[in-house]
Structures are given as structure tokens and as C-alpha cells.
mmCIF file of C-alpha atoms in Angstrom:
data_model
loop_
_atom_site.group_PDB
_atom_site.id
_atom_site.type_symbol
_atom_site.label_atom_id
_atom_site.label_comp_id
_atom_site.label_asym_id
_atom_site.label_seq_id
_atom_site.Cartn_x
_atom_site.Cartn_y
_atom_site.Cartn_z
ATOM 1 C CA MET B 1 40.612 174.889 137.193
ATOM 2 C CA ILE B 2 42.625 172.639 138.267
ATOM 3 C CA ARG B 3 40.112 170.426 138.205
ATOM 4 C CA LEU B 4 38.909 171.507 134.754
ATOM 5 C CA VAL B 5 42.505 170.417 133.319
ATOM 6 C CA LEU B 6 42.742 166.936 134.750
ATOM 7 C CA ALA B 7 39.163 165.806 133.321
ATOM 8 C CA LEU B 8 40.959 167.098 130.470
ATOM 9 C CA THR B 9 43.755 165.456 130.927
ATOM 10 C CA ILE B 10 41.397 162.014 131.846
ATOM 11 C CA VAL B 11 39.416 162.771 128.414
ATOM 12 C CA LYS B 12 42.897 162.539 126.528
ATOM 13 C CA LEU B 13 43.921 158.994 127.776
ATOM 14 C CA VAL B 14 40.538 157.314 126.528
ATOM 15 C CA LEU B 15 41.148 159.197 123.694
ATOM 16 C CA CYS B 16 44.143 157.498 123.266
ATOM 17 C CA VAL B 17 42.739 154.361 123.902
ATOM 18 C CA LEU B 18 41.127 154.443 120.134
ATOM 19 C CA PRO B 19 42.703 153.223 116.973
ATOM 20 C CA GLY B 20 44.761 155.344 114.569
ATOM 21 C CA GLY B 21 48.276 157.411 114.581
ATOM 22 C CA THR B 22 51.857 157.707 112.474
ATOM 23 C CA ALA B 23 54.573 155.153 111.342
ATOM 24 C CA ASP B 24 55.997 157.545 114.869
ATOM 25 C CA ILE B 25 54.043 154.489 117.036
ATOM 26 C CA LEU B 26 55.739 151.413 115.445
ATOM 27 C CA GLN B 27 59.486 152.950 114.493
ATOM 28 C CA GLN B 28 59.432 153.569 118.336
ATOM 29 C CA GLN B 29 58.424 150.361 119.461
ATOM 30 C CA GLN B 30 61.313 148.596 117.690
ATOM 31 C CA GLN B 31 63.556 151.460 118.822
ATOM 32 C CA ALA B 32 61.992 149.569 122.232
ATOM 33 C CA GLU B 33 62.475 146.328 121.221
ATOM 34 C CA ARG B 34 65.503 147.065 120.414
ATOM 35 C CA PHE B 35 66.311 148.590 122.917
ATOM 36 C CA LEU B 36 65.155 146.751 125.808
ATOM 37 C CA GLU B 37 67.685 143.511 123.820
ATOM 38 C CA SER B 38 69.878 145.766 125.229
ATOM 39 C CA ARG B 39 70.980 145.871 121.178
ATOM 40 C CA ASP B 40 72.817 148.898 119.743
ATOM 41 C CA THR B 41 69.858 151.633 118.532
ATOM 42 C CA LEU B 42 72.212 154.195 117.072
ATOM 43 C CA ASP B 43 72.588 151.256 114.235
ATOM 44 C CA PRO B 44 71.950 153.226 110.429
ATOM 45 C CA THR B 45 70.983 149.747 109.158
ATOM 46 C CA ALA B 46 67.801 149.021 111.994
ATOM 47 C CA SER B 47 64.447 149.887 110.645
ATOM 48 C CA ASN B 48 64.340 152.941 112.354
ATOM 49 C CA PRO B 49 66.697 155.343 111.338
ATOM 50 C CA ALA B 50 66.776 157.877 114.085
ATOM 51 C CA ALA B 51 69.094 158.726 116.355
ATOM 52 C CA PHE B 52 67.409 159.004 119.339
ATOM 53 C CA LEU B 53 69.070 159.246 123.141
ATOM 54 C CA LEU B 54 68.605 156.941 125.725
ATOM 55 C CA GLY B 55 66.078 159.543 127.385
ATOM 56 C CA HIS B 56 63.542 158.879 124.000
ATOM 57 C CA ASN B 57 64.649 155.209 124.424
ATOM 58 C CA ALA B 58 63.794 155.019 128.095
ATOM 59 C CA LEU B 59 60.343 156.201 127.472
ATOM 60 C CA ALA B 60 59.597 154.011 124.733
ATOM 61 C CA ALA B 61 60.644 150.995 126.782
ATOM 62 C CA GLY B 62 58.171 151.942 129.769
ATOM 63 C CA ALA B 63 55.622 152.500 127.041
ATOM 64 C CA LEU B 64 56.213 148.505 125.568
ATOM 65 C CA TYR B 65 57.477 147.144 129.108
ATOM 66 C CA ALA B 66 53.288 149.011 130.578
ATOM 67 C CA ALA B 67 51.917 147.594 127.434
ATOM 68 C CA ARG B 68 53.742 143.922 127.765
ATOM 69 C CA VAL B 69 52.682 143.875 131.745
ATOM 70 C CA THR B 70 49.136 145.503 130.802
ATOM 71 C CA GLY B 71 47.655 143.590 127.434
ATOM 72 C CA ALA B 72 47.240 147.534 126.538
ATOM 73 C CA PRO B 73 48.509 148.021 123.240
ATOM 74 C CA PHE B 74 51.360 150.037 123.012
ATOM 75 C CA ARG B 75 50.062 152.999 120.912
ATOM 76 C CA PHE B 76 47.892 153.638 124.751
ATOM 77 C CA TRP B 77 51.273 153.579 126.216
ATOM 78 C CA ILE B 78 54.004 155.545 123.633
ATOM 79 C CA ARG B 79 50.930 158.549 123.603
ATOM 80 C CA VAL B 80 50.591 158.589 128.242
ATOM 81 C CA PRO B 81 53.793 160.323 128.461
ATOM 82 C CA ALA B 82 52.800 163.293 126.301
ATOM 83 C CA VAL B 83 49.122 163.792 127.850
ATOM 84 C CA LEU B 84 50.741 164.004 131.260
ATOM 85 C CA ALA B 85 53.388 166.405 130.536
ATOM 86 C CA ASP B 86 50.684 168.520 129.054
ATOM 87 C CA LEU B 87 49.320 168.155 132.333
ATOM 88 C CA GLY B 88 52.498 168.474 133.899
ATOM 89 C CA LEU B 89 52.788 172.312 132.074
ATOM 90 C CA ALA B 90 49.280 172.961 132.440
ATOM 91 C CA LEU B 91 49.615 173.092 136.229
ATOM 92 C CA LEU B 92 52.476 174.719 136.289
ATOM 93 C CA LEU B 93 51.189 177.515 133.741
ATOM 94 C CA LEU B 94 48.307 177.479 136.249
ATOM 95 C CA VAL B 95 51.404 178.959 139.560
ATOM 96 C CA ILE B 96 54.211 181.457 137.315
ATOM 97 C CA PRO B 97 53.849 184.481 137.105
ATOM 98 C CA GLY B 98 51.504 186.174 134.556
ATOM 99 C CA ALA B 99 50.711 182.828 133.168
ATOM 100 C CA GLY B 100 48.148 181.600 135.002
ATOM 101 C CA ARG B 101 43.758 180.405 134.344
ATOM 102 C CA ARG B 102 44.161 181.564 130.108
ATOM 103 C CA ALA B 103 47.590 180.612 129.502
ATOM 104 C CA ALA B 104 46.531 177.002 130.837
ATOM 105 C CA LEU B 105 43.730 177.337 128.829
ATOM 106 C CA LEU B 106 44.925 177.960 125.980
ATOM 107 C CA TYR B 107 47.776 175.833 126.332
ATOM 108 C CA VAL B 108 45.536 172.294 127.262
ATOM 109 C CA LEU B 109 42.160 173.597 124.288
ATOM 110 C CA SER B 110 45.283 173.891 121.925
ATOM 111 C CA PRO B 111 44.909 172.090 119.018
ATOM 112 C CA VAL B 112 48.741 171.366 118.902
ATOM 113 C CA SER B 113 48.559 170.096 122.138
ATOM 114 C CA MET B 114 45.126 167.710 121.637
ATOM 115 C CA LEU B 115 46.412 166.376 118.295
ATOM 116 C CA LEU B 116 49.785 165.756 119.374
ATOM 117 C CA ALA B 117 49.081 163.338 122.808
ATOM 118 C CA VAL B 118 46.513 162.003 122.309
ATOM 119 C CA TYR B 119 46.749 161.002 118.485
ATOM 120 C CA HIS B 120 50.535 161.183 117.163
ATOM 121 C CA GLY B 121 52.382 158.915 119.331
ATOM 122 C CA GLN B 122 55.621 161.132 119.992
ATOM 123 C CA VAL B 123 57.630 162.278 123.597
ATOM 124 C CA HIS B 124 58.633 165.264 121.999
ATOM 125 C CA THR B 125 56.306 166.958 124.364
ATOM 126 C CA VAL B 126 58.443 165.532 127.673
ATOM 127 C CA ALA B 127 61.207 167.179 126.384
ATOM 128 C CA THR B 128 59.694 170.463 125.582
ATOM 129 C CA ALA B 129 58.072 169.941 129.430
ATOM 130 C CA LEU B 130 61.443 169.478 131.420
ATOM 131 C CA ALA B 131 63.362 172.399 128.907
ATOM 132 C CA PHE B 132 59.924 174.185 130.012
ATOM 133 C CA VAL B 133 60.015 173.263 133.821
ATOM 134 C CA ALA B 134 64.221 174.081 133.469
ATOM 135 C CA THR B 135 63.979 177.917 132.123
ATOM 136 C CA TRP B 136 61.100 178.343 135.279
ATOM 137 C CA LEU B 137 63.869 177.260 137.642
ATOM 138 C CA VAL B 138 66.519 179.548 136.149
ATOM 139 C CA LEU B 139 64.429 181.926 136.837
ATOM 140 C CA ARG B 140 63.999 181.370 139.893
ATOM 141 C CA ASP B 141 67.828 180.288 140.471
ATOM 142 C CA GLN B 142 67.236 177.101 140.721
ATOM 143 C CA ARG B 143 70.698 176.579 139.280
ATOM 144 C CA ILE B 144 71.237 172.938 139.615
ATOM 145 C CA LEU B 145 68.112 171.681 139.255
ATOM 146 C CA ALA B 146 66.931 173.996 135.975
ATOM 147 C CA GLY B 147 70.500 172.220 135.037
ATOM 148 C CA VAL B 148 69.149 168.706 135.816
ATOM 149 C CA ALA B 149 65.909 169.247 133.366
ATOM 150 C CA LEU B 150 68.063 170.667 130.365
ATOM 151 C CA GLY B 151 70.110 168.108 131.032
ATOM 152 C CA LEU B 152 66.682 165.148 130.869
ATOM 153 C CA ALA B 153 64.975 167.458 128.507
ATOM 154 C CA THR B 154 68.839 167.462 126.460
ATOM 155 C CA SER B 155 68.638 163.502 126.948
ATOM 156 C CA VAL B 156 64.991 163.392 125.325
ATOM 157 C CA ARG B 157 65.873 165.441 121.960
ATOM 158 C CA GLN B 158 69.451 166.808 122.423
ATOM 159 C CA HIS B 159 68.493 170.062 119.981
ATOM 160 C CA PHE B 160 67.620 171.161 123.841
ATOM 161 C CA LEU B 161 71.476 171.577 124.319
ATOM 162 C CA VAL B 162 71.220 175.434 123.379
ATOM 163 C CA LEU B 163 68.592 176.524 125.789
ATOM 164 C CA ALA B 164 72.300 176.179 127.732
ATOM 165 C CA VAL B 165 73.006 179.902 125.723
ATOM 166 C CA PRO B 166 70.659 182.042 127.422
ATOM 167 C CA VAL B 167 70.983 179.519 130.551
ATOM 168 C CA ALA B 168 74.287 180.953 130.999
ATOM 169 C CA ARG B 169 73.683 184.503 129.796
ATOM 170 C CA ALA B 170 70.537 184.712 132.335
ATOM 171 C CA LEU B 171 72.342 183.821 135.002
ATOM 172 C CA GLY B 172 76.332 184.997 134.220
ATOM 173 C CA ALA B 173 78.924 184.280 136.691
ATOM 174 C CA ARG B 174 76.294 181.746 138.181
ATOM 175 C CA ALA B 175 76.039 179.596 135.262
ATOM 176 C CA VAL B 176 78.159 177.146 136.455
ATOM 177 C CA PRO B 177 76.094 174.390 138.059
ATOM 178 C CA ALA B 178 73.446 175.368 135.882
ATOM 179 C CA LEU B 179 75.968 173.894 132.718
ATOM 180 C CA VAL B 180 77.825 171.710 134.789
ATOM 181 C CA ALA B 181 73.846 169.639 136.146
ATOM 182 C CA VAL B 182 73.912 169.623 132.485
ATOM 183 C CA VAL B 183 76.571 168.071 131.066
ATOM 184 C CA ALA B 184 76.644 165.714 133.860
ATOM 185 C CA VAL B 185 73.284 164.500 132.877
ATOM 186 C CA VAL B 186 73.808 163.870 129.625
ATOM 187 C CA LEU B 187 76.143 161.769 130.129
ATOM 188 C CA VAL B 188 74.987 160.109 132.723
ATOM 189 C CA VAL B 189 71.839 158.825 131.022
ATOM 190 C CA ASN B 190 73.680 158.348 127.717
ATOM 191 C CA MET B 191 76.877 157.294 128.589
ATOM 192 C CA PRO B 192 75.786 153.176 126.980
ATOM 193 C CA LEU B 193 76.017 155.329 123.743
ATOM 194 C CA LEU B 194 79.049 156.613 123.968
ATOM 195 C CA ALA B 195 80.348 152.320 122.719
ATOM 196 C CA SER B 196 78.741 152.836 119.923
ATOM 197 C CA PRO B 197 80.306 153.362 117.043
ATOM 198 C CA TYR B 198 77.623 154.790 114.964
ATOM 199 C CA VAL B 199 77.574 158.066 118.080
ATOM 200 C CA HIS B 200 78.034 160.521 115.816
ATOM 201 C CA ARG B 201 74.295 160.098 113.753
ATOM 202 C CA THR B 202 73.532 162.000 117.848
ATOM 203 C CA VAL B 203 74.722 165.397 116.696
ATOM 204 C CA ALA B 204 73.652 165.272 113.029
ATOM 205 C CA PRO B 205 70.911 167.666 111.956
ATOM 206 C CA PRO B 206 67.106 165.727 111.565
ATOM 207 C CA ALA B 207 66.176 164.562 107.985
ATOM 208 C CA GLY B 208 62.827 164.951 106.509
ATOM 209 C CA TYR B 209 62.042 167.006 103.460
ATOM 210 C CA GLY B 210 59.509 168.072 101.550
ATOM 211 C CA THR B 211 56.951 168.756 104.330
ATOM 212 C CA TRP B 212 57.631 172.291 105.537
ATOM 213 C CA GLY B 213 57.679 175.622 104.867
ATOM 214 C CA TYR B 214 59.359 176.604 101.585
ATOM 215 C CA SER B 215 61.251 173.241 101.388
ATOM 216 C CA ILE B 216 57.125 171.904 100.345
ATOM 217 C CA LEU B 217 57.535 174.250 97.116
ATOM 218 C CA PHE B 218 60.627 172.530 96.105
ATOM 219 C CA VAL B 219 60.158 169.232 97.508
ATOM 220 C CA ASN B 220 56.383 169.025 95.086
ATOM 221 C CA GLY B 221 57.591 171.333 92.471
ATOM 222 C CA PRO B 222 58.382 169.163 89.934
ATOM 223 C CA ARG B 223 55.443 167.223 90.135
ATOM 224 C CA LEU B 224 53.239 170.021 89.494
ATOM 225 C CA LEU B 225 54.924 172.080 87.046
ATOM 226 C CA ALA B 226 53.927 168.672 85.043
ATOM 227 C CA LEU B 227 50.631 168.685 85.866
ATOM 228 C CA ALA B 228 50.809 173.033 84.515
ATOM 229 C CA GLY B 229 52.331 171.423 81.429
ATOM 230 C CA LEU B 230 55.546 173.024 81.965
ATOM 231 C CA PRO B 231 58.237 170.083 82.285
ATOM 232 C CA GLN B 232 61.012 172.261 80.969
ATOM 233 C CA LEU B 233 61.646 173.603 84.902
ATOM 234 C CA VAL B 234 61.752 171.379 86.585
ATOM 235 C CA PRO B 235 65.445 170.401 86.269
ATOM 236 C CA TYR B 236 66.107 173.511 87.309
ATOM 237 C CA VAL B 237 64.496 172.583 90.709
ATOM 238 C CA ALA B 238 65.455 169.010 90.608
ATOM 239 C CA THR B 239 68.757 170.986 91.475
ATOM 240 C CA VAL B 240 67.566 172.385 93.981
ATOM 241 C CA LEU B 241 66.217 169.731 95.884
ATOM 242 C CA SER B 242 69.277 168.414 95.092
ATOM 243 C CA ALA B 243 71.154 170.220 97.425
ATOM 244 C CA MET B 244 69.047 169.818 100.426
ATOM 245 C CA PRO B 245 70.402 167.945 102.660
ATOM 246 C CA ALA B 246 73.827 169.536 102.961
ATOM 247 C CA VAL B 247 72.053 173.000 102.590
ATOM 248 C CA GLY B 248 69.809 172.191 105.551
ATOM 249 C CA ALA B 249 72.716 170.925 107.510
ATOM 250 C CA VAL B 250 74.496 174.476 107.224
ATOM 251 C CA LEU B 251 71.364 176.218 107.826
ATOM 252 C CA HIS B 252 71.230 174.010 111.172
ATOM 253 C CA PHE B 253 73.901 174.391 112.487
ATOM 254 C CA GLY B 254 74.976 177.589 111.786
ATOM 255 C CA TRP B 255 71.298 178.760 112.763
ATOM 256 C CA THR B 256 72.441 177.351 115.760
ATOM 257 C CA ALA B 257 75.237 179.452 116.576
ATOM 258 C CA ALA B 258 73.896 182.272 114.954
ATOM 259 C CA PHE B 259 71.386 182.061 118.249
ATOM 260 C CA ALA B 260 74.091 181.335 120.712
ATOM 261 C CA ALA B 261 74.990 184.730 119.170
ATOM 262 C CA ARG B 262 72.710 186.841 119.919
ATOM 263 C CA VAL B 263 71.618 185.824 123.044
ATOM 264 C CA SER B 264 75.488 186.182 124.717
ATOM 265 C CA PHE B 265 76.415 189.401 122.976
ATOM 266 C CA GLY B 266 73.345 190.954 121.666
ATOM 267 C CA ARG B 267 70.311 193.076 123.825
ATOM 268 C CA PRO B 268 69.179 190.461 126.914
ATOM 269 C CA LEU B 269 66.106 188.738 126.022
ATOM 270 C CA ASP B 270 64.700 186.462 129.260
ATOM 271 C CA PRO B 271 65.002 182.820 129.597
ATOM 272 C CA TRP B 272 61.162 182.982 127.486
ATOM 273 C CA ARG B 273 61.416 184.937 124.883
ATOM 274 C CA ALA B 274 65.088 183.293 123.855
ATOM 275 C CA ALA B 275 63.396 179.778 124.636
ATOM 276 C CA LEU B 276 60.861 181.293 122.283
ATOM 277 C CA LEU B 277 63.606 182.962 119.763
ATOM 278 C CA PHE B 278 65.994 179.781 119.118
ATOM 279 C CA LEU B 279 62.318 177.295 118.376
ATOM 280 C CA VAL B 280 60.601 179.339 116.372
ATOM 281 C CA GLY B 281 64.396 180.120 114.044
ATOM 282 C CA PHE B 282 64.612 176.734 113.565
ATOM 283 C CA TYR B 283 61.206 176.543 112.311
ATOM 284 C CA ALA B 284 61.775 179.032 109.875
ATOM 285 C CA VAL B 285 64.874 178.577 108.363
ATOM 286 C CA THR B 286 65.210 174.647 108.049
ATOM 287 C CA PRO B 287 64.184 172.819 105.272
ATOM 288 C CA SER B 288 64.195 169.502 107.136
ATOM 289 C CA TRP B 289 60.150 168.581 109.089
ATOM 290 C CA GLY B 290 59.101 166.462 111.594
ATOM 291 C CA ILE B 291 54.958 167.527 112.202
ATOM 292 C CA GLN B 292 56.038 166.692 115.656
ATOM 293 C CA TRP B 293 57.919 169.364 116.080
ATOM 294 C CA LEU B 294 55.642 172.288 116.107
ATOM 295 C CA ILE B 295 54.409 171.481 120.087
ATOM 296 C CA TRP B 296 58.298 172.493 121.178
ATOM 297 C CA ALA B 297 57.402 176.523 120.455
ATOM 298 C CA LEU B 298 54.780 176.160 121.613
ATOM 299 C CA PRO B 299 54.462 176.414 125.764
ATOM 300 C CA PHE B 300 56.888 178.827 125.605
ATOM 301 C CA TRP B 301 54.764 180.975 123.301
ATOM 302 C CA VAL B 302 52.146 180.770 125.264
ATOM 303 C CA ILE B 303 54.239 182.692 127.810
ATOM 304 C CA VAL B 304 55.271 185.928 125.691
ATOM 305 C CA ASP B 305 52.406 186.424 123.563
ATOM 306 C CA ARG B 306 50.095 184.889 124.290
ATOM 307 C CA ARG B 307 47.379 186.343 121.224
ATOM 308 C CA GLY B 308 50.792 184.967 119.212
ATOM 309 C CA ALA B 309 50.103 181.558 120.653
ATOM 310 C CA LEU B 310 46.683 181.607 119.334
ATOM 311 C CA VAL B 311 46.897 182.501 115.752
ATOM 312 C CA TYR B 312 49.854 179.735 116.143
ATOM 313 C CA SER B 313 47.010 177.340 117.892
ATOM 314 C CA ALA B 314 45.110 177.789 114.969
ATOM 315 C CA ILE B 315 46.972 177.319 111.842
ATOM 316 C CA ALA B 316 49.418 175.058 112.792
ATOM 317 C CA GLY B 317 46.415 172.965 114.409
ATOM 318 C CA SER B 318 44.559 173.562 111.092
ATOM 319 C CA PHE B 319 48.380 171.842 109.044
ATOM 320 C CA LEU B 320 48.181 169.273 111.710
ATOM 321 C CA ALA B 321 45.109 167.744 111.349
ATOM 322 C CA ILE B 322 44.695 167.894 107.215
ATOM 323 C CA SER B 323 47.993 166.508 107.277
ATOM 324 C CA TYR B 324 46.710 163.540 109.439
ATOM 325 C CA TRP B 325 44.173 163.034 107.172
ATOM 326 C CA VAL B 326 46.430 163.482 104.024
ATOM 327 C CA TRP B 327 48.636 160.553 105.266
ATOM 328 C CA THR B 328 45.568 158.442 105.175
ATOM 329 C CA PHE B 329 45.801 158.656 101.096
ATOM 330 C CA ASN B 330 48.299 156.391 101.039
ATOM 331 C CA ALA B 331 45.958 153.687 101.845
ATOM 332 C CA LYS B 332 42.789 154.230 100.419
ATOM 333 C CA TYR B 333 44.418 154.586 97.141
ATOM 334 C CA GLY B 334 46.343 151.913 97.552
ATOM 335 C CA ILE B 335 50.498 153.842 96.578
ATOM 336 C CA TYR B 336 53.754 153.889 98.428
ATOM 337 C CA GLN B 337 53.837 157.303 97.908
ATOM 338 C CA VAL B 338 51.349 160.890 98.077
ATOM 339 C CA THR B 339 53.700 163.015 96.737
ATOM 340 C CA ALA B 340 54.441 161.167 94.065
ATOM 341 C CA ASN B 341 51.362 160.064 92.714
ATOM 342 C CA LEU B 342 49.018 163.028 92.867
ATOM 343 C CA GLY B 343 47.248 162.186 89.389
ATOM 344 C CA ALA B 344 45.610 159.425 91.585
ATOM 345 C CA LEU B 345 43.989 161.626 93.508
ATOM 346 C CA SER B 346 40.711 162.712 92.914
ATOM 347 C CA ARG B 347 39.952 166.391 92.468
ATOM 348 C CA VAL B 348 38.608 167.091 96.516
ATOM 349 C CA ASP B 349 41.730 164.565 97.621
ATOM 350 C CA LEU B 350 44.023 166.356 95.531
ATOM 351 C CA ALA B 351 42.747 170.376 97.361
ATOM 352 C CA LEU B 352 42.384 168.678 100.586
ATOM 353 C CA TYR B 353 46.348 167.304 100.026
ATOM 354 C CA MET B 354 47.228 171.567 98.208
ATOM 355 C CA LEU B 355 45.718 172.391 101.314
ATOM 356 C CA ALA B 356 47.765 170.600 103.798
ATOM 357 C CA GLY B 357 51.113 172.781 101.811
ATOM 358 C CA ALA B 358 49.213 176.033 101.345
ATOM 359 C CA LEU B 359 48.748 175.549 104.931
ATOM 360 C CA GLY B 360 51.998 174.201 107.085
ATOM 361 C CA VAL B 361 53.495 177.182 104.225
ATOM 362 C CA VAL B 362 51.423 180.370 105.877
ATOM 363 C CA THR B 363 52.611 178.290 109.390
ATOM 364 C CA TRP B 364 56.163 178.735 108.232
ATOM 365 C CA LEU B 365 55.865 182.067 107.253
ATOM 366 C CA TYR B 366 54.303 183.290 111.274
ATOM 367 C CA CYS B 367 56.756 181.660 112.678
ATOM 368 C CA VAL B 368 59.510 183.609 110.399
ATOM 369 C CA LYS B 369 57.254 186.380 111.091
ATOM 370 C CA THR B 370 57.438 185.932 115.074
ATOM 371 C CA ALA B 371 61.420 185.018 114.997
ATOM 372 C CA TRP B 372 62.384 188.596 113.197
ATOM 373 C CA SER B 373 60.600 190.216 116.111
ATOM 374 C CA LEU B 374 62.157 188.701 118.703
ATOM 375 C CA TRP B 375 65.625 188.776 116.873
ATOM 376 C CA ARG B 376 64.756 192.522 116.470
ATOM 377 C CA GLU B 377 64.272 193.129 120.183
#
């Protein structure tokens, strides 16, 4: 089995050489350039408005440095961390009790992990792998190492800090070393950011509305209503749409508080299930979305419910694949934004666009169902 996992990793590395990818690749390259030039990477006037912590920037800068030294393109090197993180997750799944070969195979062959590693160009998989390792170490009572791993995960993607709540619940009075390690690692890794006048942006909720779940209906609603001959309903949908940023912030922090209360004071959940609840619950409530976030829940889902992970891989993987195809329409039709130019699409391409949206809604509904089931346990 290890040979198979290694062979699949080599195949994925070869596929990373292929051209293409998402806009995230260029944005991360620009972020890495600013980081290596010792410029403030949190400055919102920069070309990439996202507020990344320094773990993310270090990975992007490492990819850019490797590209400059080897001459291989940045798009290859920025994909390598996700491929290696997938390898680490698969090897760990092989040795975790209750997981084993089928779980590892399900993870590495999932279209979610495959597409996000070899095409998208993102480091979310690294943060996910570190959070997964932290959860495993908690169950082995390796408290300081668990805290270090979770601190590193947080330094790549801030939201994983919330998993300190189930860590504290699982360890009880013995949680202090783990929590101290989390805080220490986050502070040490991100110390240079504390001097930035924009440091507050690191706790802002994510943006990006209209490509996920119920927000698809609101963002596309005005145009679809106009195409259907019902323009009189457009102002009502537009009112809801204009409120999304504010509502999204409330939902983001509201879910974090609700999750913390559920885990701290409700019926006990093991750390795997608690992590999955937090992630799919976040998927369920947020109107904002980055399609690369789909990797967050996958390894935890494989541990908690293998059949559920298989269903999730099928529908979320289809959503990913068709979304990537739809994103090529901008270049195909010479337009800036597909959503604003639906009338320019051919019937086939309009059908694909609508299918991507439908799969986004179906994937979201499956996450809602799973979050509700876990909450009630």
C-alpha cells in the first residue's frame, strides 16, 4: 500500500508540471515577492487583498525561491506542498486505528484532494494536514507536540485556531501545555506582523460571495430573474445581496461561538468528530466561499464516516471539476465576469454554469445534513 501511495504521489508531482491553474497561483506569487522584499503583506492596497499569516507566506516564498533556483515554474512549486501534505496524510491514515488502507486510498484518490493538489495551487492542504496531525497527537496524549502542530496550522490558516476548543475539552486539566504551545507558536511565527497597522485584518471573516450554497441563489438571482422575465423581483434579491458582507461576519463569528459552546458544555464529542463538526458547520453557515476550502473537512470525514467521505468526494469533486471548467469561460468569451454576462454564453455553456451552481448547492446541503447530525450527537 505504501508503494501505491508513493506511486500516486509521483504521478501527482508530474501532473503539477502541467500549465493552467487558478488565479490563486499568481496572487500567491505576488504575495511571496512582497514577503521576500520585506514589505507589509497585510497592506490592503496590495494586489492580493487576502490577509495571510506568515506560515502561508513562508510556504509561498519557499516556492518562489525554489522556482528561481531551479528554473521550474512557480505554478509547479506552489503545488508541491499540497502534494506532500497529501502524502503525509495518507501515510498517517495507514497507521491510525480504525482507518487503514481503505481510508488512505479513499483520501488519496478523492477528486477533492487530487484536483486541489495538482491543479488549484494552494496551501490549504498543508494547514489541514497539520490540524489533522494535531488531533492525532491529542489522542496520543502528546500535548506539547499537538499544540505545536495546531499553532503551525493556525499560522497557515487562521480558522484552525478554533480547534483549540476541542483540544481543551479532550485533555481537560492536562490541556495547559498544549494551549500554551499553540499560543507560543502562533506568536513566534507571526511576530513580524504585530508591527503592521493592518494586523486587525488577520481576524476579519473571509469574503468572496456567490459561489457556494445559498449565496449562489442570491448572487445569481437578479440575473436569472431578468432572464426569466421577472425583473420586478430583482430589487428584493439585491437588498439581501447587499447585506451579505455584514451578515457573513455575524455568521462567521456566531458559528465559532456556537461551536465552542457545544463542544465545551454539550455532550462529549471525540476530537475527530469535533473537528469535522466545526468545519462542515462553517461550510453550512457561511455565505462566502473559496472552493479550495473543500479540502479542510476531507481527512476528518474519512476518519469519522468513510461512506460519508465517499459521497462528499463524489459531489464536491464534481463541483470542483465543473467549476474549473466554467472559470475558463472568461477567456473563451472575452468577458471579465461570467455571472454578469450569462446572456453571452452558449446553451451548452449556460447549462454547465447552472450545473456548477446546482452542484455547489447539493454539496452545501450535504454539509448542512452532516453538521446537523454531528451537532445532535
